[in-house]
Coordinates of N, CA, C and O in Angstrom, one line a residue:
X1 N -75.3 -24.2 63.3 CA -75.7 -25.3 62.4 C -74.5 -25.9 61.8 O -73.6 -25.3 61.3
X2 N -74.5 -27.3 61.8 CA -73.3 -28.0 61.1 C -73.4 -27.7 59.6 O -74.4 -27.6 59.0
X3 N -72.2 -27.6 59.1 CA -72.2 -27.4 57.6 C -70.8 -27.9 57.1 O -69.9 -28.3 57.8
X4 N -70.8 -28.1 55.8 CA -69.5 -28.5 55.2 C -68.5 -27.4 55.3 O -68.8 -26.2 55.3
X5 N -67.3 -27.8 55.2 CA -66.2 -26.7 55.3 C -66.1 -26.0 54.0 O -66.4 -26.5 52.9
X6 N -65.8 -24.7 54.1 CA -65.6 -23.8 52.9 C -64.2 -23.7 52.7 O -63.4 -23.6 53.6
X7 N -63.8 -23.6 51.4 CA -62.4 -23.3 51.0 C -62.5 -21.9 50.4 O -63.0 -21.7 49.3
X8 N -61.9 -20.9 51.1 CA -62.0 -19.5 50.7 C -61.5 -19.3 49.3 O -61.9 -18.4 48.5
X9 N -60.5 -20.1 48.9 CA -59.9 -19.9 47.6 C -60.6 -20.7 46.5 O -60.2 -20.6 45.3
X10 N -61.6 -21.4 46.8 CA -62.4 -22.2 45.8 C -63.1 -21.2 44.9 O -64.0 -20.4 45.4
X11 N -62.9 -21.2 43.6 CA -63.5 -20.2 42.7 C -64.9 -20.6 42.3 O -65.6 -19.8 41.6
X12 N -65.4 -21.7 42.7 CA -66.8 -22.2 42.3 C -67.8 -21.5 43.3 O -67.6 -21.4 44.5
X13 N -68.9 -21.1 42.7 CA -70.0 -20.5 43.5 C -70.6 -21.6 44.4 O -70.6 -22.8 44.0
X14 N -71.1 -21.3 45.5 CA -71.7 -22.3 46.4 C -73.2 -22.4 46.3 O -73.9 -21.4 46.1
X15 N -73.7 -23.6 46.4 CA -75.2 -23.8 46.5 C -75.4 -24.4 47.9 O -74.9 -25.5 48.2
X16 N -76.2 -23.7 48.7 CA -76.6 -24.3 50.0 C -77.8 -25.3 49.7 O -78.7 -24.9 49.0
X17 N -77.6 -26.5 50.3 CA -78.7 -27.4 50.2 C -79.1 -27.7 51.6 O -78.3 -28.1 52.5
X18 N -80.4 -27.5 51.9 CA -80.9 -27.7 53.3 C -82.2 -28.5 53.3 O -83.2 -28.1 52.7
X19 N -82.1 -29.7 53.8 CA -83.3 -30.5 54.1 C -83.8 -30.0 55.5 O -83.2 -30.3 56.5
X20 N -84.8 -29.2 55.4 CA -85.2 -28.4 56.6 C -85.8 -29.1 57.7 O -85.8 -28.7 58.9
X21 N -86.3 -30.3 57.5 CA -86.9 -31.1 58.6 C -85.7 -31.9 59.2 O -85.0 -32.7 58.5
X22 N -85.5 -31.7 60.5 CA -84.4 -32.3 61.2 C -84.4 -33.8 61.1 O -83.4 -34.4 61.3
X23 N -85.6 -34.4 60.9 CA -85.7 -35.9 60.9 C -85.6 -36.4 59.5 O -85.6 -37.6 59.3
X24 N -85.4 -35.6 58.5 CA -85.2 -36.0 57.1 C -83.9 -36.8 56.9 O -82.9 -36.3 57.2
X25 N -84.1 -38.0 56.4 CA -82.9 -38.9 56.1 C -82.7 -39.2 54.6 O -81.8 -39.9 54.3
X26 N -83.6 -38.6 53.8 CA -83.5 -38.9 52.4 C -82.4 -38.3 51.6 O -81.9 -38.8 50.6
X27 N -81.9 -37.2 52.1 CA -80.8 -36.5 51.4 C -79.5 -36.5 52.3 O -79.5 -36.0 53.4
X28 N -78.5 -37.1 51.8 CA -77.2 -37.2 52.4 C -76.1 -36.6 51.5 O -75.9 -37.2 50.4
X29 N -75.5 -35.5 51.8 CA -74.6 -34.9 50.9 C -73.3 -35.6 50.8 O -72.5 -35.5 49.8
X30 N -73.0 -36.5 51.7 CA -71.7 -37.2 51.7 C -72.0 -38.6 51.3 O -72.7 -39.4 51.9
X31 N -71.4 -39.0 50.1 CA -71.8 -40.3 49.5 C -70.9 -41.4 49.7 O -71.2 -42.6 49.6
X32 N -69.6 -41.1 50.1 CA -68.7 -42.2 50.3 C -67.8 -41.9 51.5 O -68.0 -41.0 52.3
X33 N -66.8 -42.8 51.7 CA -66.0 -42.7 52.9 C -65.0 -41.5 52.9 O -64.3 -41.2 53.9
X34 N -64.9 -40.8 51.8 CA -64.0 -39.6 51.7 C -64.5 -38.5 52.7 O -63.7 -37.7 53.1
X35 N -65.8 -38.5 53.0 CA -66.3 -37.4 53.8 C -66.5 -36.1 53.1 O -67.0 -35.1 53.6
X36 N -66.2 -36.1 51.8 CA -66.4 -34.9 51.0 C -67.9 -34.9 50.4 O -68.4 -35.9 50.0
X37 N -68.5 -33.7 50.5 CA -69.9 -33.7 50.0 C -70.0 -33.7 48.5 O -69.0 -33.2 47.8
X38 N -71.0 -34.2 48.0 CA -71.3 -34.3 46.5 C -71.4 -32.8 46.1 O -72.0 -32.0 46.7
X39 N -70.9 -32.5 44.9 CA -71.1 -31.2 44.3 C -71.3 -31.4 42.8 O -70.8 -32.3 42.1
X40 N -72.2 -30.5 42.2 CA -72.5 -30.6 40.8 C -71.3 -29.9 40.0 O -70.5 -29.2 40.6
X41 N -71.2 -30.2 38.7 CA -70.1 -29.5 37.9 C -70.3 -28.0 38.0 O -71.4 -27.5 37.9
X42 N -69.2 -27.3 38.3 CA -69.2 -25.9 38.3 C -69.6 -25.2 39.5 O -69.6 -24.0 39.6
X43 N -69.9 -26.0 40.6 CA -70.3 -25.4 41.8 C -69.9 -26.3 43.0 O -69.5 -27.4 42.8
X44 N -70.0 -25.8 44.2 CA -69.7 -26.6 45.4 C -70.9 -26.5 46.2 O -71.7 -25.5 46.2
X45 N -71.2 -27.6 47.0 CA -72.4 -27.6 47.8 C -72.0 -27.3 49.3 O -70.9 -27.6 49.7
X46 N -72.9 -26.7 50.0 CA -72.8 -26.3 51.4 C -74.0 -26.9 52.1 O -75.1 -26.4 51.8
X47 N -73.8 -27.9 52.9 CA -75.0 -28.6 53.5 C -75.3 -27.9 54.8 O -74.4 -27.7 55.7
X48 N -76.6 -27.5 55.0 CA -77.0 -27.0 56.3 C -78.1 -27.9 56.8 O -79.1 -28.2 56.1
X49 N -77.9 -28.4 58.0 CA -78.9 -29.3 58.6 C -80.2 -28.6 59.0 O -80.2 -27.4 59.3
X50 N -81.3 -29.4 59.0 CA -82.6 -28.8 59.4 C -82.6 -28.5 60.8 O -81.8 -28.9 61.6
X51 N -83.7 -27.8 61.2 CA -83.9 -27.5 62.6 C -85.0 -26.5 62.8 O -85.9 -26.5 62.0
X52 N -85.0 -25.8 63.9 CA -86.1 -24.9 64.2 C -86.2 -23.8 63.2 O -85.2 -23.2 62.8
X53 N -87.4 -23.6 62.6 CA -87.5 -22.8 61.4 C -87.0 -21.4 61.5 O -86.4 -20.8 60.6
X54 N -87.3 -20.7 62.6 CA -86.9 -19.3 62.8 C -85.4 -19.2 62.8 O -84.8 -18.3 62.1
X55 N -84.7 -20.0 63.6 CA -83.3 -20.0 63.6 C -82.7 -20.4 62.3 O -81.7 -19.9 61.8
X56 N -83.3 -21.4 61.6 CA -82.8 -21.9 60.4 C -82.9 -20.8 59.3 O -82.0 -20.6 58.5
X57 N -84.0 -20.0 59.3 CA -84.1 -18.9 58.3 C -83.0 -17.9 58.5 O -82.4 -17.5 57.5
X58 N -82.6 -17.6 59.7 CA -81.5 -16.7 60.0 C -80.2 -17.2 59.5 O -79.4 -16.5 58.9
X59 N -80.0 -18.5 59.7 CA -78.8 -19.2 59.2 C -78.7 -19.1 57.7 O -77.6 -18.8 57.2
X60 N -79.8 -19.5 57.0 CA -79.8 -19.5 55.6 C -79.5 -18.1 55.0 O -78.8 -17.9 54.1
X61 N -80.2 -17.1 55.6 CA -80.0 -15.7 55.1 C -78.5 -15.3 55.3 O -78.0 -14.6 54.5
X62 N -77.9 -15.7 56.4 CA -76.5 -15.3 56.7 C -75.6 -15.9 55.6 O -74.7 -15.3 55.2
X63 N -75.9 -17.2 55.2 CA -75.1 -17.8 54.1 C -75.3 -17.0 52.8 O -74.3 -16.7 52.1
X64 N -76.5 -16.6 52.5 CA -76.8 -15.9 51.2 C -76.2 -14.4 51.2 O -76.1 -13.8 50.2
X65 N -75.9 -13.9 52.4 CA -75.2 -12.6 52.4 C -73.8 -12.7 51.9 O -73.2 -11.7 51.5
X66 N -73.2 -13.8 51.9 CA -71.9 -14.1 51.4 C -72.0 -14.2 49.9 O -72.7 -15.1 49.4
X67 N -71.4 -13.3 49.2 CA -71.6 -13.2 47.7 C -71.0 -14.4 47.0 O -71.2 -14.7 45.8
X68 N -70.2 -15.3 47.7 CA -69.8 -16.5 47.1 C -70.9 -17.6 47.1 O -70.8 -18.5 46.4
X69 N -71.9 -17.4 47.9 CA -73.0 -18.3 47.9 C -74.1 -17.8 47.0 O -74.7 -16.7 47.2
X70 N -74.4 -18.5 45.9 CA -75.2 -18.0 44.8 C -76.6 -18.7 44.7 O -77.3 -18.4 43.8
X71 N -76.8 -19.7 45.5 CA -78.1 -20.5 45.4 C -78.4 -21.2 46.7 O -77.6 -21.5 47.5
X72 N -79.7 -21.4 46.8 CA -80.2 -22.2 48.0 C -81.3 -23.1 47.5 O -82.3 -22.7 46.8
X73 N -81.2 -24.4 47.8 CA -82.2 -25.4 47.5 C -82.7 -26.0 48.8 O -82.0 -26.6 49.5
X74 N -84.0 -25.6 49.1 CA -84.7 -26.2 50.3 C -85.2 -27.5 49.8 O -85.8 -27.7 48.7
X75 N -85.1 -28.5 50.7 CA -85.6 -29.9 50.4 C -86.5 -30.4 51.5 O -86.2 -30.3 52.7
X76 N -87.7 -30.8 51.1 CA -88.7 -31.3 52.1 C -89.6 -32.4 51.4 O -89.3 -33.0 50.4
X77 N -90.7 -32.6 52.1 CA -91.7 -33.6 51.7 C -93.1 -33.0 51.5 O -93.3 -31.9 52.0
X78 N -93.9 -33.7 50.7 CA -95.3 -33.2 50.5 C -96.2 -34.4 50.7 O -95.9 -35.5 50.4
X79 N -97.4 -34.1 51.3 CA -98.4 -35.1 51.4 C -99.5 -34.9 50.4 O -100.5 -35.7 50.3
X80 N -99.3 -33.9 49.5 CA -100.3 -33.6 48.5 C -100.1 -34.1 47.1 O -100.9 -33.9 46.2
X81 N -99.0 -34.8 46.9 CA -98.8 -35.3 45.5 C -98.0 -36.6 45.6 O -97.2 -36.8 46.5
X82 N -98.1 -37.4 44.5 CA -97.4 -38.6 44.4 C -96.1 -38.4 43.5 O -95.4 -39.3 43.2
X83 N -95.9 -37.1 43.1 CA -94.7 -36.8 42.3 C -93.9 -35.7 43.0 O -94.4 -35.1 44.0
X84 N -92.7 -35.5 42.6 CA -91.9 -34.4 43.1 C -92.6 -33.0 42.8 O -93.3 -32.9 41.8
X85 N -92.5 -32.1 43.6 CA -93.1 -30.7 43.4 C -92.0 -29.7 43.6 O -91.2 -29.7 44.5
X86 N -92.0 -28.7 42.6 CA -91.2 -27.6 42.7 C -92.1 -26.4 43.1 O -92.9 -26.0 42.2
X87 N -92.0 -25.9 44.3 CA -92.9 -24.8 44.7 C -92.3 -23.5 44.2 O -91.2 -23.1 44.5
X88 N -93.1 -22.7 43.4 CA -92.5 -21.6 42.7 C -92.9 -20.2 43.4 O -92.5 -19.2 42.9
X89 N -93.7 -20.3 44.5 CA -94.0 -19.1 45.2 C -94.3 -19.5 46.7 O -94.7 -20.6 47.0
X90 N -94.2 -18.5 47.5 CA -94.6 -18.6 48.9 C -95.4 -17.4 49.4 O -95.2 -16.3 48.9
X91 N -96.3 -17.7 50.3 CA -97.2 -16.6 50.7 C -96.7 -16.0 52.1 O -96.0 -16.7 52.8
X92 N -97.1 -14.8 52.3 CA -96.8 -14.1 53.6 C -97.7 -14.7 54.7 O -98.7 -14.1 55.0
X93 N -97.3 -15.8 55.2 CA -98.0 -16.5 56.2 C -97.1 -16.9 57.4 O -96.0 -17.3 57.2
X94 N -97.7 -16.9 58.6 CA -96.9 -17.4 59.7 C -96.7 -18.9 59.6 O -97.3 -19.5 58.7
X95 N -95.9 -19.4 60.5 CA -95.5 -20.8 60.4 C -96.7 -21.7 60.5 O -96.8 -22.7 59.8
X96 N -97.7 -21.3 61.3 CA -98.9 -22.2 61.4 C -99.9 -21.8 60.4 O -101.0 -22.4 60.3
X97 N -99.7 -20.8 59.5 CA -100.6 -20.5 58.4 C -101.8 -19.7 58.9 O -102.7 -19.4 58.1
X98 N -101.8 -19.2 60.2 CA -103.0 -18.6 60.7 C -103.1 -17.1 60.4 O -104.1 -16.5 60.5
X99 N -101.9 -16.5 60.1 CA -101.9 -15.0 60.0 C -100.8 -14.6 59.0 O -100.0 -15.5 58.7
X100 N -100.7 -13.3 58.7 CA -99.6 -12.8 57.9 C -98.3 -12.9 58.8 O -98.4 -12.6 60.0
X101 N -97.2 -13.2 58.2 CA -96.0 -13.3 58.9 C -95.5 -11.9 59.2 O -95.0 -11.6 60.3
X102 N -95.7 -11.0 58.2 CA -95.2 -9.6 58.5 C -96.2 -8.7 57.8 O -96.8 -9.0 56.7
X103 N -96.5 -7.5 58.4 CA -97.5 -6.6 57.9 C -96.8 -5.7 56.8 O -97.6 -5.1 56.0
X104 N -95.5 -5.7 56.7 CA -94.9 -4.8 55.7 C -94.3 -5.6 54.5 O -93.9 -4.9 53.5
X105 N -94.3 -6.9 54.5 CA -93.7 -7.7 53.4 C -94.7 -7.9 52.3 O -96.0 -7.7 52.5
X106 N -94.3 -8.2 51.1 CA -95.2 -8.5 50.0 C -96.1 -9.7 50.3 O -95.7 -10.6 51.2
X107 N -97.3 -9.8 49.7 CA -98.2 -10.9 50.0 C -97.7 -12.2 49.5 O -98.0 -13.3 50.0
X108 N -96.9 -12.1 48.4 CA -96.3 -13.3 47.7 C -94.9 -13.1 47.3 O -94.6 -12.0 46.9
X109 N -94.1 -14.1 47.5 CA -92.7 -14.0 47.1 C -92.5 -15.1 46.1 O -92.8 -16.3 46.3
X110 N -91.9 -14.8 44.9 CA -91.7 -15.8 43.9 C -90.2 -16.4 44.0 O -89.3 -15.7 44.1
X111 N -90.2 -17.7 43.9 CA -88.9 -18.4 43.9 C -88.1 -17.9 42.7 O -88.6 -17.6 41.6
X112 N -86.8 -17.9 42.9 CA -85.9 -17.4 41.8 C -85.1 -18.5 41.1 O -84.3 -18.2 40.3
X113 N -85.2 -19.7 41.6 CA -84.6 -20.9 40.9 C -85.1 -21.0 39.5 O -86.2 -20.7 39.2
X114 N -84.2 -21.5 38.6 CA -84.7 -21.7 37.2 C -85.6 -22.9 37.0 O -85.2 -24.0 36.8
X115 N -86.9 -22.7 37.2 CA -87.9 -23.7 37.2 C -87.9 -24.6 35.9 O -87.9 -25.8 36.0
X116 N -87.9 -23.9 34.8 CA -87.9 -24.7 33.5 C -86.7 -25.6 33.4 O -86.8 -26.8 33.0
X117 N -85.5 -25.1 33.8 CA -84.3 -25.9 33.7 C -84.4 -27.1 34.7 O -84.0 -28.2 34.4
X118 N -84.9 -26.9 35.9 CA -85.0 -28.0 36.9 C -86.0 -29.0 36.4 O -85.7 -30.2 36.4
X119 N -87.1 -28.6 35.8 CA -88.1 -29.6 35.3 C -87.5 -30.3 34.1 O -87.8 -31.6 34.0
X120 N -86.8 -29.7 33.3 CA -86.1 -30.4 32.2 C -85.1 -31.4 32.7 O -85.1 -32.6 32.2
X121 N -84.4 -31.1 33.7 CA -83.4 -32.0 34.3 C -84.1 -33.2 34.9 O -83.6 -34.3 34.8
X122 N -85.2 -33.0 35.5 CA -86.0 -34.1 36.1 C -86.5 -35.0 35.0 O -86.4 -36.3 35.1
X123 N -87.0 -34.5 33.9 CA -87.5 -35.3 32.8 C -86.4 -36.1 32.2 O -86.5 -37.3 31.9
X124 N -85.2 -35.5 32.1 CA -84.0 -36.2 31.6 C -83.6 -37.4 32.5 O -83.1 -38.4 32.1
X125 N -83.8 -37.2 33.8 CA -83.5 -38.2 34.8 C -84.6 -39.2 35.0 O -84.4 -40.1 35.8
X126 N -85.7 -39.1 34.3 CA -86.8 -40.0 34.4 C -87.6 -39.9 35.7 O -88.2 -40.8 36.2
X127 N -87.6 -38.6 36.2 CA -88.3 -38.4 37.5 C -89.5 -37.5 37.2 O -89.4 -36.5 36.5
X128 N -90.7 -37.8 37.7 CA -91.9 -37.0 37.5 C -91.8 -35.8 38.5 O -91.5 -36.0 39.7
X129 N -92.2 -34.7 37.9 CA -92.2 -33.4 38.7 C -93.2 -32.5 38.2 O -93.6 -32.5 37.0
X130 N -93.8 -31.7 39.1 CA -94.7 -30.6 38.7 C -94.3 -29.3 39.4 O -93.8 -29.4 40.5
X131 N -94.5 -28.2 38.7 CA -94.3 -26.9 39.3 C -95.6 -26.5 39.8 O -96.7 -26.7 39.2
X132 N -95.6 -25.9 41.0 CA -96.9 -25.5 41.7 C -96.7 -24.2 42.4 O -95.7 -23.9 42.9
X133 N -97.8 -23.4 42.3 CA -97.9 -22.1 43.1 C -98.5 -22.4 44.4 O -98.6 -21.5 45.2
X134 N -99.0 -23.6 44.6 CA -99.7 -23.9 45.9 C -98.7 -24.1 47.0 O -97.8 -25.0 47.0
X135 N -98.8 -23.2 48.0 CA -98.0 -23.3 49.2 C -98.6 -24.3 50.2 O -99.8 -24.6 50.2
X136 N -97.7 -24.9 51.0 CA -98.2 -25.8 52.0 C -97.9 -25.2 53.4 O -96.9 -24.5 53.5
X137 N -98.8 -25.4 54.3 CA -98.6 -24.8 55.6 C -97.6 -25.6 56.4 O -97.9 -26.4 57.3
X138 N -96.3 -25.3 56.1 CA -95.2 -26.0 56.8 C -94.0 -25.2 56.8 O -94.0 -24.0 56.3
X139 N -92.9 -25.8 57.4 CA -91.7 -25.0 57.5 C -91.1 -24.7 56.1 O -90.4 -23.6 56.0
X140 N -91.3 -25.5 55.1 CA -90.8 -25.2 53.8 C -91.3 -23.9 53.2 O -90.5 -23.1 52.7
X141 N -92.6 -23.7 53.2 CA -93.2 -22.5 52.7 C -92.8 -21.3 53.5 O -92.5 -20.2 53.0
X142 N -92.7 -21.5 54.9 CA -92.3 -20.4 55.7 C -90.9 -20.0 55.4 O -90.6 -18.8 55.3
X143 N -90.0 -21.0 55.3 CA -88.6 -20.7 55.0 C -88.4 -20.0 53.6 O -87.6 -19.1 53.4
X144 N -89.1 -20.5 52.6 CA -89.0 -20.0 51.3 C -89.4 -18.5 51.3 O -88.7 -17.6 50.8
X145 N -90.5 -18.2 52.0 CA -90.9 -16.8 52.1 C -89.9 -15.9 52.9 O -89.5 -14.8 52.4
X146 N -89.5 -16.4 54.0 CA -88.6 -15.7 54.9 C -87.3 -15.4 54.1 O -86.7 -14.3 54.2
X147 N -86.8 -16.4 53.4 CA -85.5 -16.2 52.7 C -85.7 -15.2 51.6 O -84.9 -14.2 51.4
X148 N -86.7 -15.4 50.7 CA -86.9 -14.5 49.6 C -87.2 -13.1 50.0 O -86.7 -12.1 49.4
X149 N -88.0 -12.9 51.0 CA -88.3 -11.5 51.5 C -87.2 -10.9 52.3 O -87.2 -9.7 52.5
X150 N -86.3 -11.7 52.8 CA -85.2 -11.2 53.6 C -83.9 -10.9 52.8 O -82.9 -10.5 53.5
X151 N -83.9 -11.2 51.5 CA -82.6 -11.0 50.8 C -82.3 -9.5 50.7 O -83.2 -8.6 50.6
X152 N -81.0 -9.2 50.9 CA -80.5 -7.8 50.9 C -80.7 -7.2 49.5 O -80.5 -7.9 48.5
X153 N -81.1 -6.0 49.4 CA -81.2 -5.2 48.2 C -79.8 -4.8 47.7 O -78.9 -4.6 48.5
X154 N -79.6 -4.6 46.4 CA -78.4 -4.1 45.9 C -77.3 -5.2 45.7 O -76.2 -4.8 45.4
X155 N -77.7 -6.4 45.8 CA -76.7 -7.5 45.5 C -77.4 -8.4 44.5 O -78.6 -8.4 44.3
X156 N -76.6 -9.2 43.8 CA -77.1 -10.1 42.8 C -78.1 -11.1 43.5 O -77.8 -11.6 44.6
X157 N -79.3 -11.3 42.9 CA -80.3 -12.2 43.5 C -79.9 -13.6 43.3 O -79.7 -14.1 42.2
X158 N -79.7 -14.4 44.5 CA -79.4 -15.8 44.3 C -80.6 -16.6 43.8 O -81.7 -16.2 43.9
X159 N -80.3 -17.8 43.3 CA -81.3 -18.7 42.9 C -81.8 -19.4 44.1 O -81.1 -20.1 44.8
X160 N -83.1 -19.3 44.4 CA -83.7 -19.9 45.6 C -84.9 -20.7 45.2 O -85.8 -20.3 44.5
X161 N -84.9 -22.0 45.6 CA -86.0 -22.9 45.2 C -86.3 -23.9 46.4 O -85.6 -24.1 47.3
X162 N -87.6 -24.4 46.3 CA -88.1 -25.4 47.2 C -88.5 -26.6 46.5 O -89.5 -26.6 45.7
X163 N -87.8 -27.8 46.7 CA -88.2 -29.0 46.1 C -88.8 -29.9 47.2 O -88.2 -30.1 48.2
X164 N -90.0 -30.5 46.8 CA -90.6 -31.4 47.7 C -90.7 -32.8 47.1 O -91.0 -32.9 45.9
X165 N -90.4 -33.8 47.9 CA -90.5 -35.2 47.5 C -91.8 -35.8 48.1 O -92.3 -35.4 49.1
X166 N -92.4 -36.7 47.4 CA -93.6 -37.4 47.9 C -93.3 -38.0 49.3 O -92.1 -38.4 49.6
X167 N -94.3 -38.0 50.2 CA -94.0 -38.4 51.6 C -93.3 -39.8 51.7 O -92.4 -39.9 52.5
X168 N -93.6 -40.7 50.8 CA -93.0 -42.0 51.0 C -92.0 -42.3 49.9 O -91.6 -43.5 49.7
X169 N -91.5 -41.3 49.3 CA -90.4 -41.5 48.2 C -89.2 -42.1 48.9 O -88.8 -41.8 50.0
X170 N -88.5 -42.9 48.1 CA -87.3 -43.6 48.6 C -86.1 -42.6 48.7 O -86.1 -41.6 48.0
X171 N -85.2 -43.0 49.6 CA -84.0 -42.1 49.7 C -83.2 -42.1 48.4 O -82.7 -41.0 48.0
X172 N -83.1 -43.2 47.7 CA -82.4 -43.2 46.4 C -83.0 -42.2 45.4 O -82.3 -41.5 44.7
X173 N -84.3 -42.2 45.3 CA -85.0 -41.3 44.4 C -84.8 -39.8 44.8 O -84.6 -38.9 44.0
X174 N -84.8 -39.6 46.1 CA -84.6 -38.3 46.6 C -83.2 -37.8 46.3 O -83.0 -36.6 46.0
X175 N -82.2 -38.7 46.5 CA -80.8 -38.3 46.1 C -80.7 -37.9 44.7 O -80.1 -36.9 44.3
X176 N -81.4 -38.7 43.8 CA -81.3 -38.4 42.3 C -82.0 -37.0 42.1 O -81.6 -36.2 41.3
X177 N -83.1 -36.8 42.8 CA -83.9 -35.6 42.6 C -83.1 -34.3 43.0 O -83.1 -33.3 42.3
X178 N -82.5 -34.4 44.2 CA -81.8 -33.3 44.7 C -80.6 -33.0 43.8 O -80.3 -31.8 43.4
X179 N -79.9 -34.0 43.3 CA -78.8 -33.8 42.4 C -79.2 -33.2 41.1 O -78.6 -32.3 40.5
X180 N -80.4 -33.7 40.5 CA -80.9 -33.1 39.3 C -81.2 -31.6 39.4 O -80.9 -30.8 38.6
X181 N -81.8 -31.3 40.5 CA -82.2 -29.8 40.8 C -80.9 -29.0 41.0 O -80.8 -27.9 40.4
X182 N -80.0 -29.5 41.8 CA -78.7 -28.7 42.0 C -77.9 -28.6 40.7 O -77.3 -27.5 40.5
X183 N -77.9 -29.6 39.9 CA -77.1 -29.5 38.7 C -77.7 -28.5 37.7 O -77.0 -27.7 37.1
X184 N -79.1 -28.4 37.7 CA -79.8 -27.4 36.9 C -79.5 -26.0 37.4 O -79.3 -25.1 36.6
X185 N -79.5 -25.9 38.7 CA -79.2 -24.5 39.2 C -77.8 -24.1 39.0 O -77.5 -23.0 38.7
X186 N -76.9 -25.1 39.1 CA -75.4 -24.8 38.9 C -75.1 -24.3 37.5 O -74.3 -23.5 37.3
X187 N -75.9 -24.8 36.5 CA -75.7 -24.4 35.1 C -76.0 -23.0 34.9 O -75.5 -22.4 33.9
X188 N -76.7 -22.4 35.8 CA -77.1 -20.9 35.7 C -76.2 -20.0 36.5 O -76.4 -18.8 36.5
X189 N -75.2 -20.6 37.2 CA -74.3 -19.8 38.0 C -73.0 -19.6 37.3 O -72.4 -20.5 36.7
X190 N -72.6 -18.3 37.3 CA -71.3 -18.0 36.6 C -70.2 -18.1 37.7 O -70.4 -18.0 38.9
X191 N -68.9 -18.4 37.3 CA -67.8 -18.5 38.2 C -67.7 -17.2 39.0 O -68.0 -16.1 38.5
X192 N -67.2 -17.3 40.2 CA -67.0 -16.0 41.0 C -65.9 -15.2 40.4 O -64.9 -15.7 39.9
X193 N -66.1 -13.9 40.4 CA -65.0 -13.0 40.1 C -63.8 -13.3 41.0 O -64.0 -13.7 42.1
X194 N -62.6 -13.0 40.5 CA -61.4 -13.3 41.3 C -61.4 -12.7 42.7 O -61.0 -13.3 43.7
X195 N -61.9 -11.5 42.8 CA -62.0 -10.8 44.1 C -62.9 -11.5 45.1 O -62.6 -11.6 46.3
X196 N -64.0 -12.1 44.6 CA -64.9 -12.8 45.5 C -64.3 -14.2 45.9 O -64.6 -14.7 46.9
X197 N -63.5 -14.8 45.0 CA -63.0 -16.1 45.3 C -61.8 -16.1 46.2 O -61.4 -17.1 46.7
X198 N -61.2 -14.9 46.4 CA -60.0 -14.9 47.3 C -60.3 -14.7 48.7 O -61.4 -14.3 49.0

């Protein structure tokens, strides 16, 4: 999967931002001719392109195994709301929603992103958002569950969240929304210990 370059000596924790639908054009991490991806204060972003959900889940989990990577923001669309939605849980369901994904995993996995902070950031940015426990039968819910249930035990739990934009939301509003969510997540991340940053 294409991604932005990492600088091993960069002491800032990384936030992976993934617009999981390969056709999504609303979020572009590179804003200008410099070619450098946008980053919130105190963190750096790592862009992962969308693609086939099973392979994408493995890619995202491999990033989160790196202790320098402290957060993941999944970005997608919703047909169920005219406002942005922050999905705060995902169910143990297959990609098509027809059966359980795994017989040994928990029935529900709860997102670990700071929901109250994200909603506050949206309000400050003048963007309407709702937090919801309602999963949608799509790649976003599948990825959220796969990532949360696949995190390794014994390490600090990264902040993982799923932000959905209304189906017809403009690219400009989506850019503002992703930035607001990432900035809120970054405020909860502490700088990497020197050993991790080297």
